[in-house]
Coordinates of C-alpha atoms in Angstrom, one line a residue:
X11 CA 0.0 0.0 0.0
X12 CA 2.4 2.6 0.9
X13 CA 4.5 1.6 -2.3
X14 CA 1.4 2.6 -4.3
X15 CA 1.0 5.8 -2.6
X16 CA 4.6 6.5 -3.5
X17 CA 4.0 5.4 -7.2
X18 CA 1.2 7.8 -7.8
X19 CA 2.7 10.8 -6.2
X20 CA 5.9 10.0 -8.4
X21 CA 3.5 10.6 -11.6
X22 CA 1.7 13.6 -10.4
X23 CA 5.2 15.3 -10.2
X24 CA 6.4 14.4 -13.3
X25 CA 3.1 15.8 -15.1
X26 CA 3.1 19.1 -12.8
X27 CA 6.5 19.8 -13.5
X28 CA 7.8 22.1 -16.8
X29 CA 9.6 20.0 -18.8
X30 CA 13.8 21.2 -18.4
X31 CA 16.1 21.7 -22.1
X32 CA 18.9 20.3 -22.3
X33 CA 21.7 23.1 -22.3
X34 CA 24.8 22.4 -24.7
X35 CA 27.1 24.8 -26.0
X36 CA 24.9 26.2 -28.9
X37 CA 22.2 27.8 -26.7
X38 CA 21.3 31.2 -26.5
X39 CA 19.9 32.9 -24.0
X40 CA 16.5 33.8 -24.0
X41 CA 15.0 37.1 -25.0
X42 CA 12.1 38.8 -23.5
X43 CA 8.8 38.5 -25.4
X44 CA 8.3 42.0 -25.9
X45 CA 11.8 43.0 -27.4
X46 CA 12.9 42.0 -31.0
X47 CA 15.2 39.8 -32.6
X48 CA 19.1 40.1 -33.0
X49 CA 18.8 39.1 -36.0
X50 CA 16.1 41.6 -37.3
X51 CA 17.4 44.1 -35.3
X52 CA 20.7 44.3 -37.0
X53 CA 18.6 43.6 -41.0
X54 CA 17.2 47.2 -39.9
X55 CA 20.5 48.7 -38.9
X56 CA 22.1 47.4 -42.8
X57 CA 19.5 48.8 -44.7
X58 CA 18.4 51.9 -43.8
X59 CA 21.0 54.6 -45.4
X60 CA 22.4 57.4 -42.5
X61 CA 21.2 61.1 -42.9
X62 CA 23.1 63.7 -45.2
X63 CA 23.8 66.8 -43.6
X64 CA 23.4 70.1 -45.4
X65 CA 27.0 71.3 -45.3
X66 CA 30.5 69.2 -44.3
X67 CA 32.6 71.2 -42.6
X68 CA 36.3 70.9 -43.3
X69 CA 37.1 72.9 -40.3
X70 CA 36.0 73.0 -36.9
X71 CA 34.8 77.1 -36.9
X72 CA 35.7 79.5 -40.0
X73 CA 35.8 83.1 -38.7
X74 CA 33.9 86.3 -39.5
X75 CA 37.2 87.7 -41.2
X76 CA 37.7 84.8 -43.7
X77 CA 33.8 84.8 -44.4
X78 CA 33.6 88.0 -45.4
X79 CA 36.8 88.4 -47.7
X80 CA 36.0 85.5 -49.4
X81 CA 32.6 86.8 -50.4
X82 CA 33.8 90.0 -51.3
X83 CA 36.4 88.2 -53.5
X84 CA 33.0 86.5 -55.6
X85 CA 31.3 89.1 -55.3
X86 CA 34.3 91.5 -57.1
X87 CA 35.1 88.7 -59.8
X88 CA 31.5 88.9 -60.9
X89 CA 31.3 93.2 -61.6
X90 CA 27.8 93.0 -60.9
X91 CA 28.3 95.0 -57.9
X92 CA 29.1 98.7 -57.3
X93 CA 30.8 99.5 -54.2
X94 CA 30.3 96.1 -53.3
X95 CA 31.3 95.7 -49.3
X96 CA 30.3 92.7 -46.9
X97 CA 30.9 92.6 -42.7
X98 CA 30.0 89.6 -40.5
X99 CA 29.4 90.0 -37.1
X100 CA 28.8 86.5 -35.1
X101 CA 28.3 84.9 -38.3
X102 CA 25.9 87.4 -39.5
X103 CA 26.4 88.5 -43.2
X104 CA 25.6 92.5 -44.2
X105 CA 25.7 92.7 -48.1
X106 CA 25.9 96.2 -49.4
X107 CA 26.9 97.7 -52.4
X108 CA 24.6 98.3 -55.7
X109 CA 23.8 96.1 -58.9
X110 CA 21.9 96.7 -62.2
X111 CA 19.3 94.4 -61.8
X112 CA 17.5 92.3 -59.0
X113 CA 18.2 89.2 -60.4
X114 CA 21.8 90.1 -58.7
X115 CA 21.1 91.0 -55.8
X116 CA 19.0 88.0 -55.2
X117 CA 21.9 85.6 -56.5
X118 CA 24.4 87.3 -53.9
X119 CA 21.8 87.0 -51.3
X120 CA 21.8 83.4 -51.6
X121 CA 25.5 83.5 -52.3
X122 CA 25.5 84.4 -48.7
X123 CA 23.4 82.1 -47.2
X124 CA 25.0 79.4 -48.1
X125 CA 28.3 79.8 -47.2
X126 CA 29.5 77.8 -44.3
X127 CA 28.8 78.9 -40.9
X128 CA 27.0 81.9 -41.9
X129 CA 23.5 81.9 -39.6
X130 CA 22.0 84.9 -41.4
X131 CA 22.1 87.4 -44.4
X132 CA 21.1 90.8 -44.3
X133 CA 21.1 91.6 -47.9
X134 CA 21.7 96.1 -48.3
X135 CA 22.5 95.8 -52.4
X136 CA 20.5 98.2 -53.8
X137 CA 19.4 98.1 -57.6
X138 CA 20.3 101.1 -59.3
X139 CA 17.5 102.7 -61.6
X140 CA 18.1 102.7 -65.1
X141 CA 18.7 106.4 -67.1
X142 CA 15.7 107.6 -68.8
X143 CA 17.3 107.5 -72.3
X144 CA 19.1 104.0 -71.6
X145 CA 20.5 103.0 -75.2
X146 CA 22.3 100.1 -73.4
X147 CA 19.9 97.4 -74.3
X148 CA 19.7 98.7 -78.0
X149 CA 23.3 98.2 -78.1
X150 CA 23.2 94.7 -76.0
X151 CA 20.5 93.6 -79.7
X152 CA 22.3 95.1 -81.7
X153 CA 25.3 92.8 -80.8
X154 CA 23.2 89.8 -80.4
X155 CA 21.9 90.3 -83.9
X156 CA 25.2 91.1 -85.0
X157 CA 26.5 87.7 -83.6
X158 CA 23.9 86.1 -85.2
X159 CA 24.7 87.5 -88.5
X160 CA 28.3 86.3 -88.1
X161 CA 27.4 82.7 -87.4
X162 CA 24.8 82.5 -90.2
X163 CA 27.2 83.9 -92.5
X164 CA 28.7 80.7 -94.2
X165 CA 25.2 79.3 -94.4
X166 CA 23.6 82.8 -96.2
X167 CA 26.9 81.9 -98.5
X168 CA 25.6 78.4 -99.6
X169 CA 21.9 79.4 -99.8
X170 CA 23.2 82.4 -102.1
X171 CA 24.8 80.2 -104.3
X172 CA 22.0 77.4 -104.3
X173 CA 19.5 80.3 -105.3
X174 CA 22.4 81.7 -108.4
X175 CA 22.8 77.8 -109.3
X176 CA 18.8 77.9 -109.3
X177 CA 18.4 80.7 -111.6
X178 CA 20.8 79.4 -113.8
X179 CA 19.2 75.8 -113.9
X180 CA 15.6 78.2 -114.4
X181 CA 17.2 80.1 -117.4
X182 CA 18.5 76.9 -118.8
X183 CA 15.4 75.2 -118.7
X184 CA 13.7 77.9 -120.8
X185 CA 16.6 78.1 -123.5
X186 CA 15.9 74.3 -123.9
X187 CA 12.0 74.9 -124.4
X188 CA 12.5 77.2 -127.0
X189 CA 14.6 75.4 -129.2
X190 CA 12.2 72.9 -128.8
X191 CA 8.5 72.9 -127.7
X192 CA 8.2 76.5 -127.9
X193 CA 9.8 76.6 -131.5
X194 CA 6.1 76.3 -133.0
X195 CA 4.4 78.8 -130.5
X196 CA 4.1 81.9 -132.8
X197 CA 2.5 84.1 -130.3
X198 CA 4.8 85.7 -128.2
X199 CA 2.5 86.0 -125.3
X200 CA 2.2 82.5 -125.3
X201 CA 5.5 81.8 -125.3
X202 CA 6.2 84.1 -122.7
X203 CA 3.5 82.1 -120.2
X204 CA 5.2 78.8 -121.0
X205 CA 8.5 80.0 -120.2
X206 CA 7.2 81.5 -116.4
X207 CA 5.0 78.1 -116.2
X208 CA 8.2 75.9 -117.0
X209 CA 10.5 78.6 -114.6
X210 CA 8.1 78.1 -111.4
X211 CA 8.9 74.8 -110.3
X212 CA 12.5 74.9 -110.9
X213 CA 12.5 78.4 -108.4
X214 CA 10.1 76.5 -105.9
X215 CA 12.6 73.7 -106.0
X216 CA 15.7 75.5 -105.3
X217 CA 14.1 77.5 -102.5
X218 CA 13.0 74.1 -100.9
X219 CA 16.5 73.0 -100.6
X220 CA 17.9 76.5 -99.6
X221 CA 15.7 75.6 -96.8
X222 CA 16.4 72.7 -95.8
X223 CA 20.2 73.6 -96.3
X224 CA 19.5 76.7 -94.1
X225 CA 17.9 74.7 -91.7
X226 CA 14.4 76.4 -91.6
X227 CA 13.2 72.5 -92.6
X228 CA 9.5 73.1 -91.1
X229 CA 9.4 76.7 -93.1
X230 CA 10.3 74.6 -96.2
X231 CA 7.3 72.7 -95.7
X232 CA 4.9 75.4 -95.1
X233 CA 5.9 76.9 -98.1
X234 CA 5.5 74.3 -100.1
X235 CA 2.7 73.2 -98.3
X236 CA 1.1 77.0 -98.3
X237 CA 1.6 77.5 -102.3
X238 CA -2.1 76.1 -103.1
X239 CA -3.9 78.8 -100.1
X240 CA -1.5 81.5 -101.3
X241 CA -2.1 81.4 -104.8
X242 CA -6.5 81.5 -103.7
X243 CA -5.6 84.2 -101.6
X244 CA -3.9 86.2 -104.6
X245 CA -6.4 85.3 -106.9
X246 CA -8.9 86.7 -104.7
X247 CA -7.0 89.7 -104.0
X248 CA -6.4 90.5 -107.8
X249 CA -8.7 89.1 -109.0
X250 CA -9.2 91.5 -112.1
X251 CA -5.8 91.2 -112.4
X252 CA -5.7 87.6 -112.9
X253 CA -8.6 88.4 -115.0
X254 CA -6.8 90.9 -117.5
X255 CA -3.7 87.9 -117.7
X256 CA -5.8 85.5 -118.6
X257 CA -8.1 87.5 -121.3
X258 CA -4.6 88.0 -122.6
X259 CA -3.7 84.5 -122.7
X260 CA -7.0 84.0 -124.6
X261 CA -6.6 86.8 -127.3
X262 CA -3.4 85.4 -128.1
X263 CA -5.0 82.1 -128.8
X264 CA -7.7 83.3 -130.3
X265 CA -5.9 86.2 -132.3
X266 CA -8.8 88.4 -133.3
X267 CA -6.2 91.5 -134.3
X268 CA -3.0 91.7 -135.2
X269 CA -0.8 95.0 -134.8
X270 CA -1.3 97.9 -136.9
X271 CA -4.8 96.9 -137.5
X272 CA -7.4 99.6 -137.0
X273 CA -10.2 98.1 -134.7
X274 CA -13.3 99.7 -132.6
X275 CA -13.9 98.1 -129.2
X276 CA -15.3 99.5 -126.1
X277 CA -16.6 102.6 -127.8
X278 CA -13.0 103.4 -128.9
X279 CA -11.7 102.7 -132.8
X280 CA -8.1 103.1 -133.0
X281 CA -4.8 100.8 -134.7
X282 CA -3.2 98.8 -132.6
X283 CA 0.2 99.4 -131.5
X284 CA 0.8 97.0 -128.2
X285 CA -1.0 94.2 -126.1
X286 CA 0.4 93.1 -122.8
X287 CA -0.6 91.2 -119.9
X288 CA -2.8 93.9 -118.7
X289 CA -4.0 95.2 -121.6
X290 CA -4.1 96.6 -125.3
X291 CA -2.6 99.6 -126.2
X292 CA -4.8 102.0 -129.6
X293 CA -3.7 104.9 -131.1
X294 CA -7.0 106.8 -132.4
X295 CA -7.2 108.5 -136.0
X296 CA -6.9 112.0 -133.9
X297 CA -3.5 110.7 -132.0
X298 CA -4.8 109.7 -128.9
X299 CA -3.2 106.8 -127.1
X300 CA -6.2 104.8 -125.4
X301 CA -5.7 101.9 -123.4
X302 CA -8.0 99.2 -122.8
X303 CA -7.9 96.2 -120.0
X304 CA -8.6 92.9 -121.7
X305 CA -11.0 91.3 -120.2
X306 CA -13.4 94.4 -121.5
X307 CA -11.7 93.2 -124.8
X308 CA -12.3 89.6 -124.5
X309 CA -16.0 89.9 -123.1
X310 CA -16.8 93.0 -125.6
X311 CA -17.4 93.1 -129.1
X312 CA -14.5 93.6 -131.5
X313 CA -15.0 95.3 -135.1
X314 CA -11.8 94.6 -137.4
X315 CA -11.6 97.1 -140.0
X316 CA -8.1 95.4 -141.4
X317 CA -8.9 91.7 -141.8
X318 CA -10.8 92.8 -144.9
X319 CA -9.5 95.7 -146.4
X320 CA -12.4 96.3 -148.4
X321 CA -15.0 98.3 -146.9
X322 CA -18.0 99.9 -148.0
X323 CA -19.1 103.5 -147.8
X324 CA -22.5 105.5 -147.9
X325 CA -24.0 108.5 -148.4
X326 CA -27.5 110.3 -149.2
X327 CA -28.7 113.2 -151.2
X328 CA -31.7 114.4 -152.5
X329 CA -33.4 115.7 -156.0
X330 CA -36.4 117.2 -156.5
X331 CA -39.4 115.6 -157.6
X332 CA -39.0 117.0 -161.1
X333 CA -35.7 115.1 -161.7
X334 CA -36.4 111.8 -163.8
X335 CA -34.9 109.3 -161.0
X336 CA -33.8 106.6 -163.8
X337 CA -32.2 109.3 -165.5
X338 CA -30.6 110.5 -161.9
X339 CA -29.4 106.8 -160.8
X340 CA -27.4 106.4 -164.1
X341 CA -26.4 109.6 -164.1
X342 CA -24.8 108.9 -160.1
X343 CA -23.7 105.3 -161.1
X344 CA -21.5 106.8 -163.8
X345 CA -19.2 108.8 -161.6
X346 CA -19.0 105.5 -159.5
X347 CA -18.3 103.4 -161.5
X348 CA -15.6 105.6 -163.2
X349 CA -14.1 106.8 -160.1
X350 CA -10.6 105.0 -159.7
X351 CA -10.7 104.4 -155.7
X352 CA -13.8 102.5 -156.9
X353 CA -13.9 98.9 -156.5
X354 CA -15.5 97.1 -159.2
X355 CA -16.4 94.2 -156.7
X356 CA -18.8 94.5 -155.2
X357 CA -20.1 96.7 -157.7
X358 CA -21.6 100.1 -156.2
X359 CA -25.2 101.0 -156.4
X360 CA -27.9 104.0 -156.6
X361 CA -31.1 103.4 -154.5
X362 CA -34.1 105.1 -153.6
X363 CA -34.0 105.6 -150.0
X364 CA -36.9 107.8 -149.0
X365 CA -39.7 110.0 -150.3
X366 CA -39.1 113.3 -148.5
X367 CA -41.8 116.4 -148.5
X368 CA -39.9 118.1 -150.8
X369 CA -37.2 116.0 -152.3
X370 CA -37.0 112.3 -153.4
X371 CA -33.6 110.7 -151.1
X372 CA -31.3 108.5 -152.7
X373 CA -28.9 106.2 -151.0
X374 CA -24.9 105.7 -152.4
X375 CA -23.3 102.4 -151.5
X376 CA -19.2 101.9 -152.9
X377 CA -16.5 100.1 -151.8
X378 CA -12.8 101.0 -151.4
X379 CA -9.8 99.1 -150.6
X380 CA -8.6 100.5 -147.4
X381 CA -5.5 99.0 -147.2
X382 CA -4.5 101.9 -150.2
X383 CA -7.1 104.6 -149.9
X384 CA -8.7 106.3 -147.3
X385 CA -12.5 105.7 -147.0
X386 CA -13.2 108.8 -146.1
X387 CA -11.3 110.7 -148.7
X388 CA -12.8 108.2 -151.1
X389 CA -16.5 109.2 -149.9
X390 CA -15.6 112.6 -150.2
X391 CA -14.5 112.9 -153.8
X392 CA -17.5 110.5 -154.9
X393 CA -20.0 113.6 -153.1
X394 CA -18.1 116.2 -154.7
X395 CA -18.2 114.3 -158.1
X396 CA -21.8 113.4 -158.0
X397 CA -22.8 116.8 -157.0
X398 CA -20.9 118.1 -159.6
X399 CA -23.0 115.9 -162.4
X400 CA -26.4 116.5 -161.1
X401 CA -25.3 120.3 -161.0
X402 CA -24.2 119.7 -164.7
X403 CA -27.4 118.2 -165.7
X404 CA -29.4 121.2 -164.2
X405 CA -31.2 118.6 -161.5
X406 CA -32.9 120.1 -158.9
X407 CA -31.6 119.7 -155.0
X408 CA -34.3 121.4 -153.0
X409 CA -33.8 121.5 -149.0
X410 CA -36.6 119.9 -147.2
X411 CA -39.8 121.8 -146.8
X412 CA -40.8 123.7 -142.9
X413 CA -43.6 124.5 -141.4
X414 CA -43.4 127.6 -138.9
X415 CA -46.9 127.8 -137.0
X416 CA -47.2 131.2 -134.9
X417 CA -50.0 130.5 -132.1
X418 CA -50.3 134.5 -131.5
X419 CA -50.5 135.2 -135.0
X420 CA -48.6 137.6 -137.4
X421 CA -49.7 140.6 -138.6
X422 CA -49.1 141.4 -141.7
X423 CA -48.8 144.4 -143.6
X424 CA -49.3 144.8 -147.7
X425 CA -46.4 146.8 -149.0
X426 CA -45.7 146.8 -153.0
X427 CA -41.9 146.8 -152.4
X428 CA -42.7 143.9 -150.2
X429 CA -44.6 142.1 -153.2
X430 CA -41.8 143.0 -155.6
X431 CA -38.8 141.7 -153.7
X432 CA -40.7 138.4 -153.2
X433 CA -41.1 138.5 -157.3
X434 CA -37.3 138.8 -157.1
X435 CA -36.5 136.2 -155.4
X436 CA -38.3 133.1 -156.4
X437 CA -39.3 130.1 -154.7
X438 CA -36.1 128.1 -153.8
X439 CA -35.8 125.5 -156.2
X440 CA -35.1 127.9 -158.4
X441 CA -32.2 129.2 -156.6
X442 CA -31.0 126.4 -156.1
X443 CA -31.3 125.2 -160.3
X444 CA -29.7 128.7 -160.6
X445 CA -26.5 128.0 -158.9
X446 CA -26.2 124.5 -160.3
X447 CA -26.8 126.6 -164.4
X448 CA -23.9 128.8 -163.3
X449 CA -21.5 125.9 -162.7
X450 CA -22.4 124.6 -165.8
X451 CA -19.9 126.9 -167.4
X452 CA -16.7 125.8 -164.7
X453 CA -14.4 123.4 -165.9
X454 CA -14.4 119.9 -165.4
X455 CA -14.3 118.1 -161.8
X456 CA -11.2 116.5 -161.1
X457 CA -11.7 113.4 -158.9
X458 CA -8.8 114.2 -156.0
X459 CA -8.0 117.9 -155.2
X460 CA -6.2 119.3 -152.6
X461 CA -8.5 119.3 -149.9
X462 CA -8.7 115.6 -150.2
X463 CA -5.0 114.5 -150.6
X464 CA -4.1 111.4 -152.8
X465 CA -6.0 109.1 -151.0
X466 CA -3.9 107.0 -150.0
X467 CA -4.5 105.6 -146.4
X468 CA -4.3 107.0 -142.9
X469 CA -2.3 103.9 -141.7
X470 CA 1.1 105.2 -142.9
X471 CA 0.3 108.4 -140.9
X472 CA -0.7 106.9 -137.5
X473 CA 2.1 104.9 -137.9
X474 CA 4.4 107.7 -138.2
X475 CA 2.9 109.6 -135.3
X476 CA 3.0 106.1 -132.7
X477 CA 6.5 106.2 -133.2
X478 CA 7.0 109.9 -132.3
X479 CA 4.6 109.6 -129.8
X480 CA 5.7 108.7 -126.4
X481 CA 5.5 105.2 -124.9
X482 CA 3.1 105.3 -122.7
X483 CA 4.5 102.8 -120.7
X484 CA 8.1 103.5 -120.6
X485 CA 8.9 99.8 -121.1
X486 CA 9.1 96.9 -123.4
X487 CA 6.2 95.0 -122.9
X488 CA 4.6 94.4 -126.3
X489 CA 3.8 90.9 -126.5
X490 CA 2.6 91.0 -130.1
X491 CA 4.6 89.3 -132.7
X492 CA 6.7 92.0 -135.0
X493 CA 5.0 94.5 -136.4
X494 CA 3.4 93.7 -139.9
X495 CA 2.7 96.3 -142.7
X496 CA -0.3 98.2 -143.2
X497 CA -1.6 96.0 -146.2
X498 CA -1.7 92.7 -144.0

């Protein structure tokens, strides 16, 4: 019994009691709960980098003295500063002195502040107003810009020579064309256009590459780019001058006139002495030097007189009602026919216009070559002749009856002498038979006389006076071919 007493209280201490470790040379001594591991602790310590510190001092204390004379040294090597002084006092810094602009006095400022063992700055620089008539910043551009014309010297050089080499290339170009495509171009206008057309892109080329030599590469590509939007924008803006180049274009295609020939257009008649790209240039048959744009030209009506130098002429006159008209027709158709200005074909005629009040009108129809005569001298020696042959032939030319009406009335008073002077005088077909009876007796008409001239046309003459005349213009612009004579 008691050995079984001392067997159970043998087990209930071994189970009450904490179970004790081994110790061996390997164990470590026990941490508390609440503090970390050596292991961590010194992970922590590695990898967290120490602190920088503002300033690292290489000596233990610099003094007032050797602050200050080393910040007047900077601050003298600069020439920023005017009377530049510094003092420190107990590493206090006073700046004073005076500078040009703020931006320097800030600069020394923080010059100041961060020198080494300097606890504060009291910064006295003072910035000196500029003059009222300061030219020094003109002067500062002007050098900048001078610089810059220095340095982009050599590269002005090569864009120079690019833009000659250009040209030349241009010029080249259009001395080809001509002794080839242009060779059967007979209108010099023309020819002119295709030579600009053909000289464009070779210019727009060689500015491209001045460009891009130049390095203004984006500006290469706006122009380029901008060519389309600029030419709308100039069209726009001259527009009737775009209008006036391209009416000119047209004519030349079209070649209504040639120069020298006498044409009416726009009111105005005149010969033709110049067309350009603006417009045509007429000298009238008084002298007069008219110009006219050519898109009036182009739009308006045009009346050659040259491309058929045969032109007809007219002209009335009337006989009385006692003259046989047959006999008065043949009588008129003689002197045309017989005239030597006269053409033959088409063959002139006498017609019966009108049957006046008092007198029966007949119409004169003729042609002329105008190329040799003068119309209008021609017209004028046919009147003269066929007044002259009705005058021989006694045929009566009456004027044309009037009517005078007097709504107040007239008195009128019977006096013999009155009666006998109106005996005297007749009615006035008879005056007028009784002049043409006293020319019976003159001598015979002769066809030119001196009022009229030879004539021979006015073109020789208003040739003669266009080249006295002065050039309007001042300038060779005629873009006609080369003047032709009269009789083309």
């Amino acid at each position: 019994m008691g050995r079984l007493l001392l067997g159970v209280a043998l087990i209930v201490m071994e189970v009450s009691l904490p179970p004790v470790r081994a110790q061996t040379g390997d164990a470590q001594p026990e941490t508390p709960s609440g503090s970390p591991d050596a292991s961590e602790l010194s992970n922590e310590q590695i990898s967290a980098p120490p602190e920088t510190p503002d300033e690292v001092s290489v000596s233990e204390v610099v003094g007032d003295s050797e602050i200050g004379a080393r910040l007047r040294q900077i601050l003298t090597s600069t020439e920023w500063f005017r009377d530049e002084d510094v003092v420190v006092e107990n590493g206090v810094v006073f700046l004073t002195g005076a500078t040009e602009s703020e931006k320097y006095r800030t600069w020394a400022g923080d010059l100041a502040s961060r020198t080494e063992d300097v606890v504060a700055v009291v910064n006295r620089i003072r910035v000196a107003e500029p003059p009222i008539l300061d030219l020094n910043p003109a002067w500062t551009e002007l050098r900048g810009i001078g610089r810059i014309i220095i340095r982009s010297l050599p590269l002005a050089i090569i864009a120079l020579a690019m833009l000659a080499l250009t040209w030349m290339c241009g010029g080249f170009a259009q001395r080809l064309a001509d002794r080839t495509i242009l060779r059967r171009i007979q209108t010099k206008l023309l020819r002119e256009v295709f030579r600009k057309v053909l000289m464009i892109p070779v210019l727009l080329l060689g500015l491209f590459f001045v460009l891009r030599i130049t390095g203004l590469t984006q500006l290469a590509v706006t122009v380029l780019g901008g060519t389309g939007r600029f030419g709308l924008v100039i069209g726009i803006a001259f527009r009737d001058i775009a209008e006036n180049f391209l009416s000119s274009i047209l004519l030349s295609m079209q070649n209504p006139f040639q120069y020298g020939d006498l044409i009416e257009v726009a009111g105005q008649q005149g010969f033709v002495q110049r067309v350009n790209t603006r417009g045509t240039l007429l000298m009238t048959t008084e002298g007069n030097h008219v110009q006219i744009p050519n898109s009036q030209i182009y739009k308006g009506t045009i009346v050659n007189f040259t491309s058929n130098p045969n032109r007809r002429f007219t002209f009335v006159a009337g006989i009385g009602y006692d003259v046989p008209l047959s006999e008065a027709q043949d009588t008129a158709l003689q002197v045309l026919t017989e005239h030597p200005a006269v053409l033959d074909s088409p063959e002139p005629q006498v017609l019966v216009e009108e049957l006046g009040s008092s007198s029966v009108i007949l119409r004169f129809y003729a042609w002329c070559d105008t190329s040799a005569h003068a119309w209008t001298k021609v017209r004028s020696s046919v009147m003269r002749l066929v007044l002259k042959a009705f005058a021989d032939r006694n045929y009566s030319m009456p004027d044309d009856s009037r009517e005078i009406v007097f709504p107040q009335g007239v008195p009128v008073h019977m006096v013999s002498e009155d009666l006998d002077a109106g005996k005297q005088q007749g009615d006035e077909s008879g005056r007028v038979r009784g002049v043409l009876q006293r020319r019976n007796g003159q001598a015979p008409e002769q066809v030119v006389n001196r009022g009229e001239g030879d004539l021979s046309s006015d073109a020789a003459d208003i040739r003669k006076q266009a080249e006295t005349a002065r050039d309007p213009e001042q300038s060779k612009t005629d873009l006609l071919a080369e003047p032709v004579s009269a009789s083309n």
